[in-house]
């Protein structure tokens, strides 16, 4: 009897690991899976949902050299809901869609203005989606239009988006926002949020936006009130958001030398501290920003490597940062949108007032008095101690 049971167990293991689909019904061979990397959602004029998914397909080059170029495989469907549209893909899909490797979820501008939370409901309920997938808004176009126009390059679209994300730190006018972050903020009352923006642009200088071929560019932020797109921020205000939210990683600050020639300063480190407090004058908030820069380039012929010159440059860079921050603060107060998430710091400092703060936050936020403090230093000059232009 003991041998019989051992033989049965051994047979089950052999059949299972041999890929017998009859025993493991949920198992699918990898060559039959559509590994979705990008999900795009649009609403149409006839109250339908246009659902687009993209994966990567390896193509052998025509020259037969053994190399290959990356191409995209795109599936498009529509339905009354996202779930129905996704299921209808089964009518013609040559592989089974799988969302375990989805990196990007994108929405067209018109869809975002209507509200994206109903569409995120399907994604958040689906156990295959990863909560670290990033969300983007396409400015001026539908998400499907974006994929159709930009997806002609040799580099796979999802790989290009990943490279743009990696390079975006250098200008810091945008940043990643994951599905988990978006759902957390959308679930909070009285708090606005921001999502990064991608725009379609001509790939050749001088071409009109209506002409091809097309490329894409990372822009600033789209501001959302509840889950509806309200407005796009310009680069200065988007950078101001990053300063306030302590998301600044690097950027170039252009200042003037004493002879009015340009000097490039690279942000090396930064830290932002938010200090909320309540006194007899009402709600107050001090935003303290400390950062350091490196002198990366100078067009000036003057000697800049002196204490006086560095102090002159330091004051200019602090002035620019303060202007960026005050500009976006003024915008947030004027529009009555807490895009900085300041309710939480006030509740943490004054926990006994949390119910009152939450109930009256829409009235209290526009009355907050802000004080922006900026302090900086210039750390390095890289490999040179004087300008090559210096006479």
Tab-separated table of C-alpha atoms in Angstrom:
chain	number	residue	atom	x	y	z
A	1	UNK	CA	0.000	0.000	0.000
A	2	UNK	CA	2.862	2.358	0.822
A	3	UNK	CA	4.404	1.725	-2.592
A	4	UNK	CA	1.055	2.359	-4.273
A	5	UNK	CA	0.652	5.801	-2.639
A	6	UNK	CA	4.254	6.713	-3.436
A	7	UNK	CA	3.733	5.769	-7.074
A	8	UNK	CA	0.517	7.880	-7.267
A	9	UNK	CA	2.229	10.929	-5.802
A	10	UNK	CA	5.173	10.506	-8.160
A	11	UNK	CA	2.831	10.244	-11.150
A	12	UNK	CA	0.979	13.424	-10.158
A	13	UNK	CA	4.241	15.359	-9.891
A	14	UNK	CA	5.469	14.027	-13.239
A	15	UNK	CA	2.248	14.988	-15.013
A	16	UNK	CA	2.082	18.410	-13.363
A	17	UNK	CA	5.618	19.496	-14.208
A	18	UNK	CA	5.337	18.042	-17.705
A	19	UNK	CA	2.870	20.864	-18.518
A	20	UNK	CA	-0.260	18.765	-18.694
A	21	UNK	CA	-2.973	21.376	-19.199
A	22	UNK	CA	-5.700	18.968	-18.122
A	23	UNK	CA	-4.361	18.949	-14.562
A	24	UNK	CA	-3.503	22.664	-14.329
A	25	UNK	CA	-6.411	24.407	-16.008
A	26	UNK	CA	-5.153	27.971	-15.362
A	27	UNK	CA	-1.824	27.271	-16.936
A	28	UNK	CA	-1.055	28.904	-20.315
A	29	UNK	CA	1.985	28.366	-22.470
A	30	UNK	CA	4.132	31.476	-22.814
A	31	UNK	CA	3.852	31.570	-26.615
A	32	UNK	CA	0.073	31.928	-26.231
A	33	UNK	CA	0.237	34.945	-23.878
A	34	UNK	CA	-0.115	38.572	-24.951
A	35	UNK	CA	2.199	40.152	-22.358
A	36	UNK	CA	0.605	43.590	-22.073
A	37	UNK	CA	3.076	46.393	-21.346
A	38	UNK	CA	0.840	49.416	-22.063
A	39	UNK	CA	-2.883	49.867	-21.413
A	40	UNK	CA	-4.648	52.842	-23.018
A	41	UNK	CA	-8.213	53.889	-22.207
A	42	UNK	CA	-10.401	56.413	-24.048
A	43	UNK	CA	-14.057	57.335	-23.961
A	44	UNK	CA	-15.741	57.813	-27.338
A	45	UNK	CA	-18.522	60.132	-28.503
A	46	UNK	CA	-21.063	57.289	-28.553
A	47	UNK	CA	-20.512	56.534	-24.823
A	48	UNK	CA	-18.273	53.567	-25.541
A	49	UNK	CA	-14.866	52.743	-24.079
A	50	UNK	CA	-11.983	52.341	-26.529
A	51	UNK	CA	-9.519	49.905	-24.973
A	52	UNK	CA	-6.000	49.497	-26.408
A	53	UNK	CA	-3.210	47.207	-25.220
A	54	UNK	CA	0.369	47.006	-26.502
A	55	UNK	CA	3.063	44.359	-26.257
A	56	UNK	CA	6.522	43.865	-27.723
A	57	UNK	CA	7.122	41.593	-30.702
A	58	UNK	CA	10.602	40.604	-31.868
A	59	UNK	CA	10.978	41.006	-35.637
A	60	UNK	CA	13.799	39.511	-37.655
A	61	UNK	CA	15.384	42.018	-40.023
A	62	UNK	CA	14.879	41.531	-43.729
A	63	UNK	CA	18.580	41.410	-44.427
A	64	UNK	CA	18.862	38.100	-42.606
A	65	UNK	CA	21.870	39.221	-40.601
A	66	UNK	CA	20.564	37.577	-37.448
A	67	UNK	CA	19.743	40.915	-35.827
A	68	UNK	CA	16.282	42.214	-35.093
A	69	UNK	CA	14.296	45.334	-34.445
A	70	UNK	CA	11.639	45.902	-31.828
A	71	UNK	CA	8.088	46.285	-33.067
A	72	UNK	CA	4.763	46.532	-31.288
A	73	UNK	CA	1.725	44.325	-31.368
A	74	UNK	CA	-1.446	46.325	-30.707
A	75	UNK	CA	-4.950	45.100	-29.895
A	76	UNK	CA	-7.956	47.449	-29.862
A	77	UNK	CA	-11.497	46.801	-28.685
A	78	UNK	CA	-14.516	48.742	-27.439
A	79	UNK	CA	-17.430	48.199	-25.130
A	80	UNK	CA	-19.840	49.850	-22.745
A	81	UNK	CA	-17.319	49.288	-19.920
A	82	UNK	CA	-13.612	48.585	-19.744
A	83	UNK	CA	-14.293	45.028	-18.605
A	84	UNK	CA	-16.578	44.357	-21.563
A	85	UNK	CA	-14.064	45.861	-23.984
A	86	UNK	CA	-11.286	43.718	-22.527
A	87	UNK	CA	-13.382	40.570	-22.788
A	88	UNK	CA	-14.430	41.336	-26.381
A	89	UNK	CA	-10.777	41.114	-27.391
A	90	UNK	CA	-11.185	37.379	-27.035
A	91	UNK	CA	-13.245	37.402	-30.222
A	92	UNK	CA	-10.177	38.012	-32.376
A	93	UNK	CA	-7.050	38.091	-30.156
A	94	UNK	CA	-4.421	35.611	-31.332
A	95	UNK	CA	-3.035	35.361	-27.780
A	96	UNK	CA	-4.473	35.607	-24.277
A	97	UNK	CA	-3.986	39.110	-22.760
A	98	UNK	CA	-1.977	39.028	-19.542
A	99	UNK	CA	-1.490	42.128	-17.353
A	100	UNK	CA	1.146	40.957	-14.899
A	101	UNK	CA	3.857	42.994	-16.673
A	102	UNK	CA	1.870	46.165	-17.406
A	103	UNK	CA	4.127	49.180	-16.858
A	104	UNK	CA	2.056	52.099	-18.175
A	105	UNK	CA	-1.606	53.110	-17.997
A	106	UNK	CA	-2.417	56.097	-20.195
A	107	UNK	CA	-5.512	58.248	-20.688
A	108	UNK	CA	-6.418	60.742	-23.388
A	109	UNK	CA	-7.095	64.352	-22.397
A	110	UNK	CA	-10.872	64.282	-23.026
A	111	UNK	CA	-11.254	61.090	-21.008
A	112	UNK	CA	-9.233	62.562	-18.145
A	113	UNK	CA	-11.472	65.656	-18.072
A	114	UNK	CA	-14.521	63.411	-17.634
A	115	UNK	CA	-12.903	61.558	-14.720
A	116	UNK	CA	-10.613	58.527	-14.663
A	117	UNK	CA	-11.642	56.851	-11.403
A	118	UNK	CA	-14.394	54.700	-12.999
A	119	UNK	CA	-11.814	53.276	-15.396
A	120	UNK	CA	-9.273	52.660	-12.642
A	121	UNK	CA	-11.926	50.584	-10.874
A	122	UNK	CA	-11.480	47.753	-13.390
A	123	UNK	CA	-7.693	47.930	-13.133
A	124	UNK	CA	-7.604	47.993	-9.333
A	125	UNK	CA	-9.929	44.991	-9.105
A	126	UNK	CA	-7.943	42.878	-11.576
A	127	UNK	CA	-5.472	40.762	-9.612
A	128	UNK	CA	-3.011	40.673	-12.514
A	129	UNK	CA	-2.216	44.410	-12.555
A	130	UNK	CA	0.755	45.650	-10.584
A	131	UNK	CA	0.189	48.649	-8.333
A	132	UNK	CA	3.554	50.129	-9.332
A	133	UNK	CA	2.353	50.673	-12.918
A	134	UNK	CA	2.699	54.354	-13.892
A	135	UNK	CA	-0.152	56.605	-15.042
A	136	UNK	CA	0.210	59.246	-17.784
A	137	UNK	CA	-2.091	61.775	-19.416
A	138	UNK	CA	-1.789	62.475	-23.156
A	139	UNK	CA	-2.139	66.203	-23.826
A	140	UNK	CA	-4.328	67.194	-26.776
A	141	UNK	CA	-4.927	63.651	-28.065
A	142	UNK	CA	-6.592	60.370	-27.232
A	143	UNK	CA	-4.444	57.594	-25.820
A	144	UNK	CA	-5.149	55.440	-28.874
A	145	UNK	CA	-4.120	58.304	-31.177
A	146	UNK	CA	-0.876	58.628	-29.223
A	147	UNK	CA	-0.063	54.945	-29.692
A	148	UNK	CA	-0.979	55.035	-33.390
A	149	UNK	CA	1.164	58.083	-34.181
A	150	UNK	CA	4.212	57.492	-32.003
A	151	UNK	CA	4.427	53.724	-32.284
A	152	UNK	CA	6.301	53.782	-35.606
A	153	UNK	CA	9.821	54.045	-34.215
A	154	UNK	CA	12.239	51.120	-34.113
A	155	UNK	CA	12.415	51.282	-30.323
A	156	UNK	CA	9.441	49.671	-28.613
A	157	UNK	CA	7.080	52.296	-27.173
A	158	UNK	CA	7.178	51.009	-23.576
A	159	UNK	CA	10.983	50.961	-23.687
A	160	UNK	CA	10.984	54.559	-24.933
A	161	UNK	CA	8.689	55.591	-22.082
A	162	UNK	CA	11.006	53.903	-19.589
A	163	UNK	CA	14.005	55.727	-21.034
A	164	UNK	CA	12.153	59.042	-20.851
A	165	UNK	CA	11.364	58.364	-17.198
A	166	UNK	CA	15.022	57.619	-16.482
A	167	UNK	CA	16.086	60.851	-18.200
A	168	UNK	CA	13.374	63.057	-16.702
A	169	UNK	CA	15.381	63.558	-13.504
A	170	UNK	CA	17.706	65.906	-15.401
A	171	UNK	CA	15.042	68.608	-15.776
A	172	UNK	CA	12.627	67.732	-12.945
A	173	UNK	CA	9.506	69.190	-14.529
A	174	UNK	CA	7.751	65.866	-14.102
A	175	UNK	CA	7.930	62.661	-12.093
A	176	UNK	CA	6.402	59.206	-11.888
A	177	UNK	CA	3.029	58.655	-10.236
A	178	UNK	CA	2.098	55.022	-9.667
A	179	UNK	CA	-1.322	53.419	-9.693
A	180	UNK	CA	-1.099	52.912	-5.912
A	181	UNK	CA	-0.303	56.613	-5.310
A	182	UNK	CA	-3.108	57.795	-7.584
A	183	UNK	CA	-5.719	55.525	-5.987
A	184	UNK	CA	-4.628	56.626	-2.502
A	185	UNK	CA	-4.971	60.331	-3.321
A	186	UNK	CA	-8.195	59.957	-5.326
A	187	UNK	CA	-9.661	58.232	-2.285
A	188	UNK	CA	-9.035	61.291	-0.101
A	189	UNK	CA	-11.514	64.122	0.186
A	190	UNK	CA	-10.568	67.768	-0.319
A	191	UNK	CA	-7.206	66.936	-1.900
A	192	UNK	CA	-6.244	67.621	-5.507
A	193	UNK	CA	-3.452	65.742	-7.202
A	194	UNK	CA	-1.193	65.816	-10.228
A	195	UNK	CA	-0.286	63.282	-12.900
A	196	UNK	CA	2.579	63.484	-15.426
A	197	UNK	CA	1.878	64.551	-18.997
A	198	UNK	CA	3.126	63.349	-22.376
A	199	UNK	CA	2.647	65.393	-25.545
A	200	UNK	CA	2.882	64.357	-29.196
A	201	UNK	CA	5.421	66.429	-31.082
A	202	UNK	CA	6.896	66.362	-34.614
A	203	UNK	CA	10.099	64.304	-34.721
A	204	UNK	CA	11.754	66.816	-37.093
A	205	UNK	CA	12.381	70.481	-36.228
A	206	UNK	CA	10.124	72.856	-38.094
A	207	UNK	CA	7.435	70.303	-38.872
A	208	UNK	CA	3.820	71.229	-38.125
A	209	UNK	CA	2.002	69.303	-35.343
A	210	UNK	CA	-0.423	67.960	-37.959
A	211	UNK	CA	2.396	66.420	-39.993
A	212	UNK	CA	4.382	63.265	-39.362
A	213	UNK	CA	6.533	61.566	-38.436
A	214	UNK	CA	5.748	61.982	-34.762
A	215	UNK	CA	7.704	61.818	-31.553
A	216	UNK	CA	6.806	62.385	-27.927
A	217	UNK	CA	7.975	64.685	-25.168
A	218	UNK	CA	7.656	64.590	-21.410
A	219	UNK	CA	5.841	67.699	-20.220
A	220	UNK	CA	4.890	68.945	-16.769
A	221	UNK	CA	1.901	67.962	-14.667
A	222	UNK	CA	-1.844	67.760	-15.198
A	223	UNK	CA	-3.807	68.985	-12.174
A	224	UNK	CA	-6.806	66.943	-11.046
A	225	UNK	CA	-9.628	68.026	-8.762
A	226	UNK	CA	-11.103	64.826	-7.386
A	227	UNK	CA	-10.516	62.553	-10.414
A	228	UNK	CA	-11.151	65.105	-13.182
A	229	UNK	CA	-8.463	66.919	-15.156
A	230	UNK	CA	-8.660	70.668	-14.589
A	231	UNK	CA	-5.584	72.201	-16.175
A	232	UNK	CA	-2.021	71.640	-17.380
A	233	UNK	CA	0.771	73.366	-15.490
A	234	UNK	CA	3.635	75.087	-17.294
A	235	UNK	CA	7.242	74.018	-16.685
A	236	UNK	CA	7.928	76.605	-13.965
A	237	UNK	CA	4.892	75.621	-11.899
A	238	UNK	CA	5.533	71.905	-12.464
A	239	UNK	CA	9.036	72.382	-11.134
A	240	UNK	CA	7.542	74.344	-8.233
A	241	UNK	CA	5.370	71.317	-7.399
A	242	UNK	CA	8.476	69.143	-7.290
A	243	UNK	CA	10.195	71.622	-4.970
A	244	UNK	CA	7.268	71.679	-2.532
A	245	UNK	CA	6.719	67.893	-2.669
A	246	UNK	CA	10.439	67.168	-2.182
A	247	UNK	CA	10.592	65.458	-5.588
A	248	UNK	CA	13.414	67.580	-6.988
A	249	UNK	CA	16.306	65.378	-8.107
A	250	UNK	CA	18.240	67.511	-10.550
A	251	UNK	CA	17.767	70.389	-12.964
A	252	UNK	CA	19.591	73.254	-14.632
A	253	UNK	CA	19.307	76.769	-13.226
A	254	UNK	CA	20.411	79.529	-15.581
A	255	UNK	CA	21.695	82.695	-13.923
A	256	UNK	CA	23.607	85.770	-15.078
A	257	UNK	CA	27.242	86.495	-14.392
A	258	UNK	CA	28.134	90.129	-13.521
A	259	UNK	CA	28.713	90.772	-17.245
A	260	UNK	CA	25.198	89.394	-17.997
A	261	UNK	CA	26.543	86.262	-19.700
A	262	UNK	CA	24.804	83.007	-18.821
A	263	UNK	CA	26.020	80.561	-16.179
A	264	UNK	CA	24.624	77.021	-15.852
A	265	UNK	CA	24.188	75.621	-12.351
A	266	UNK	CA	23.221	71.974	-11.847
A	267	UNK	CA	21.125	71.008	-8.823
A	268	UNK	CA	22.979	68.269	-6.970
A	269	UNK	CA	20.981	67.831	-3.757
A	270	UNK	CA	17.790	69.239	-2.311
A	271	UNK	CA	15.539	68.827	0.687
A	272	UNK	CA	12.173	70.419	1.423
A	273	UNK	CA	10.630	70.641	4.879
A	274	UNK	CA	7.009	71.653	5.472
A	275	UNK	CA	6.218	73.167	8.866
A	276	UNK	CA	2.500	73.793	9.499
A	277	UNK	CA	1.275	75.717	12.534
A	278	UNK	CA	-1.818	77.472	13.809
A	279	UNK	CA	-1.815	80.726	15.743
A	280	UNK	CA	-4.097	83.683	16.359
A	281	UNK	CA	-3.713	84.648	12.675
A	282	UNK	CA	-5.045	81.320	11.435
A	283	UNK	CA	-3.329	78.529	9.512
A	284	UNK	CA	0.276	79.159	8.534
A	285	UNK	CA	2.769	77.068	6.609
A	286	UNK	CA	6.511	77.520	6.256
A	287	UNK	CA	8.167	75.756	3.325
A	288	UNK	CA	11.925	75.498	3.848
A	289	UNK	CA	14.036	74.499	0.846
A	290	UNK	CA	17.733	73.726	1.100
A	291	UNK	CA	19.677	72.763	-2.000
A	292	UNK	CA	23.167	72.721	-3.441
A	293	UNK	CA	24.393	73.187	-7.001
A	294	UNK	CA	27.488	72.601	-9.069
A	295	UNK	CA	28.806	75.133	-11.537
A	296	UNK	CA	28.535	73.240	-14.816
A	297	UNK	CA	29.179	75.899	-17.452
A	298	UNK	CA	29.903	79.569	-17.831
A	299	UNK	CA	29.709	81.749	-20.923
A	300	UNK	CA	31.236	84.660	-19.046
A	301	UNK	CA	34.739	86.014	-19.530
A	302	UNK	CA	34.877	87.264	-15.965
A	303	UNK	CA	36.548	85.518	-13.064
A	304	UNK	CA	33.707	83.806	-11.198
A	305	UNK	CA	35.631	81.695	-8.721
A	306	UNK	CA	35.604	84.200	-5.892
A	307	UNK	CA	33.498	84.506	-2.768
A	308	UNK	CA	31.797	87.639	-4.098
A	309	UNK	CA	30.927	86.046	-7.463
A	310	UNK	CA	29.604	82.865	-5.862
A	311	UNK	CA	27.450	84.905	-3.497
A	312	UNK	CA	26.092	86.820	-6.523
A	313	UNK	CA	25.190	83.550	-8.294
A	314	UNK	CA	23.790	82.016	-5.096
A	315	UNK	CA	21.286	84.833	-4.605
A	316	UNK	CA	20.053	84.470	-8.174
A	317	UNK	CA	19.434	80.736	-7.944
A	318	UNK	CA	17.579	81.156	-4.655
A	319	UNK	CA	15.421	83.867	-6.216
A	320	UNK	CA	14.485	81.600	-9.131
A	321	UNK	CA	13.508	78.703	-6.884
A	322	UNK	CA	11.439	80.959	-4.642
A	323	UNK	CA	9.621	82.397	-7.675
A	324	UNK	CA	8.770	78.888	-8.960
A	325	UNK	CA	7.389	77.842	-5.583
A	326	UNK	CA	5.433	81.055	-4.940
A	327	UNK	CA	3.952	80.883	-8.441
A	328	UNK	CA	2.477	77.418	-7.918
A	329	UNK	CA	1.337	78.295	-4.375
A	330	UNK	CA	-0.529	81.315	-5.744
A	331	UNK	CA	-2.132	79.084	-8.390
A	332	UNK	CA	-3.221	76.485	-5.813
A	333	UNK	CA	-4.758	79.123	-3.527
A	334	UNK	CA	-6.482	80.897	-6.398
A	335	UNK	CA	-7.996	77.642	-7.717
A	336	UNK	CA	-8.730	76.357	-4.192
A	337	UNK	CA	-6.917	73.077	-4.863
A	338	UNK	CA	-4.629	71.482	-2.285
A	339	UNK	CA	-2.216	69.881	-4.739
A	340	UNK	CA	0.464	69.672	-2.008
A	341	UNK	CA	-1.467	67.405	0.350
A	342	UNK	CA	-1.122	69.835	3.265
A	343	UNK	CA	-4.124	68.473	5.158
A	344	UNK	CA	-2.094	65.504	6.414
A	345	UNK	CA	0.773	67.580	7.948
A	346	UNK	CA	-1.756	69.748	9.801
A	347	UNK	CA	-3.616	66.689	11.124
A	348	UNK	CA	-0.343	65.051	12.219
A	349	UNK	CA	0.636	68.173	14.171
A	350	UNK	CA	-2.863	68.836	15.531
A	351	UNK	CA	-4.517	65.382	15.866
A	352	UNK	CA	-7.223	66.687	18.229
A	353	UNK	CA	-8.446	68.966	15.430
A	354	UNK	CA	-8.540	66.350	12.663
A	355	UNK	CA	-12.342	66.223	12.366
A	356	UNK	CA	-12.650	70.005	12.201
A	357	UNK	CA	-9.801	70.302	9.692
A	358	UNK	CA	-11.256	67.642	7.406
A	359	UNK	CA	-14.734	69.118	7.543
A	360	UNK	CA	-13.670	72.707	6.839
A	361	UNK	CA	-10.554	72.134	4.715
A	362	UNK	CA	-12.033	73.616	1.532
A	363	UNK	CA	-12.720	76.823	3.427
A	364	UNK	CA	-9.449	76.812	5.361
A	365	UNK	CA	-6.974	76.007	2.579
A	366	UNK	CA	-7.361	79.270	0.558
A	367	UNK	CA	-6.734	81.227	3.779
A	368	UNK	CA	-3.387	79.594	4.600
A	369	UNK	CA	-0.524	82.077	4.832
A	370	UNK	CA	2.647	80.687	3.271
A	371	UNK	CA	6.232	81.623	4.019
A	372	UNK	CA	8.856	80.299	1.588
A	373	UNK	CA	12.427	80.067	2.868
A	374	UNK	CA	15.186	79.147	0.413
A	375	UNK	CA	18.818	78.555	1.280
A	376	UNK	CA	21.480	77.211	-1.064
A	377	UNK	CA	25.170	76.800	-1.696
A	378	UNK	CA	27.426	76.180	-4.670
A	379	UNK	CA	29.503	73.114	-3.948
A	380	UNK	CA	31.715	72.265	-6.888
A	381	UNK	CA	33.155	73.541	-10.148
A	382	UNK	CA	33.992	70.083	-11.523
A	383	UNK	CA	37.461	69.799	-13.090
A	384	UNK	CA	38.234	73.467	-13.569
A	385	UNK	CA	38.990	76.294	-11.163
A	386	UNK	CA	38.660	79.053	-13.718
A	387	UNK	CA	36.745	79.628	-16.924
A	388	UNK	CA	38.443	78.859	-20.229
A	389	UNK	CA	36.881	82.126	-21.448
A	390	UNK	CA	38.625	84.216	-18.816
A	391	UNK	CA	40.974	86.749	-20.311
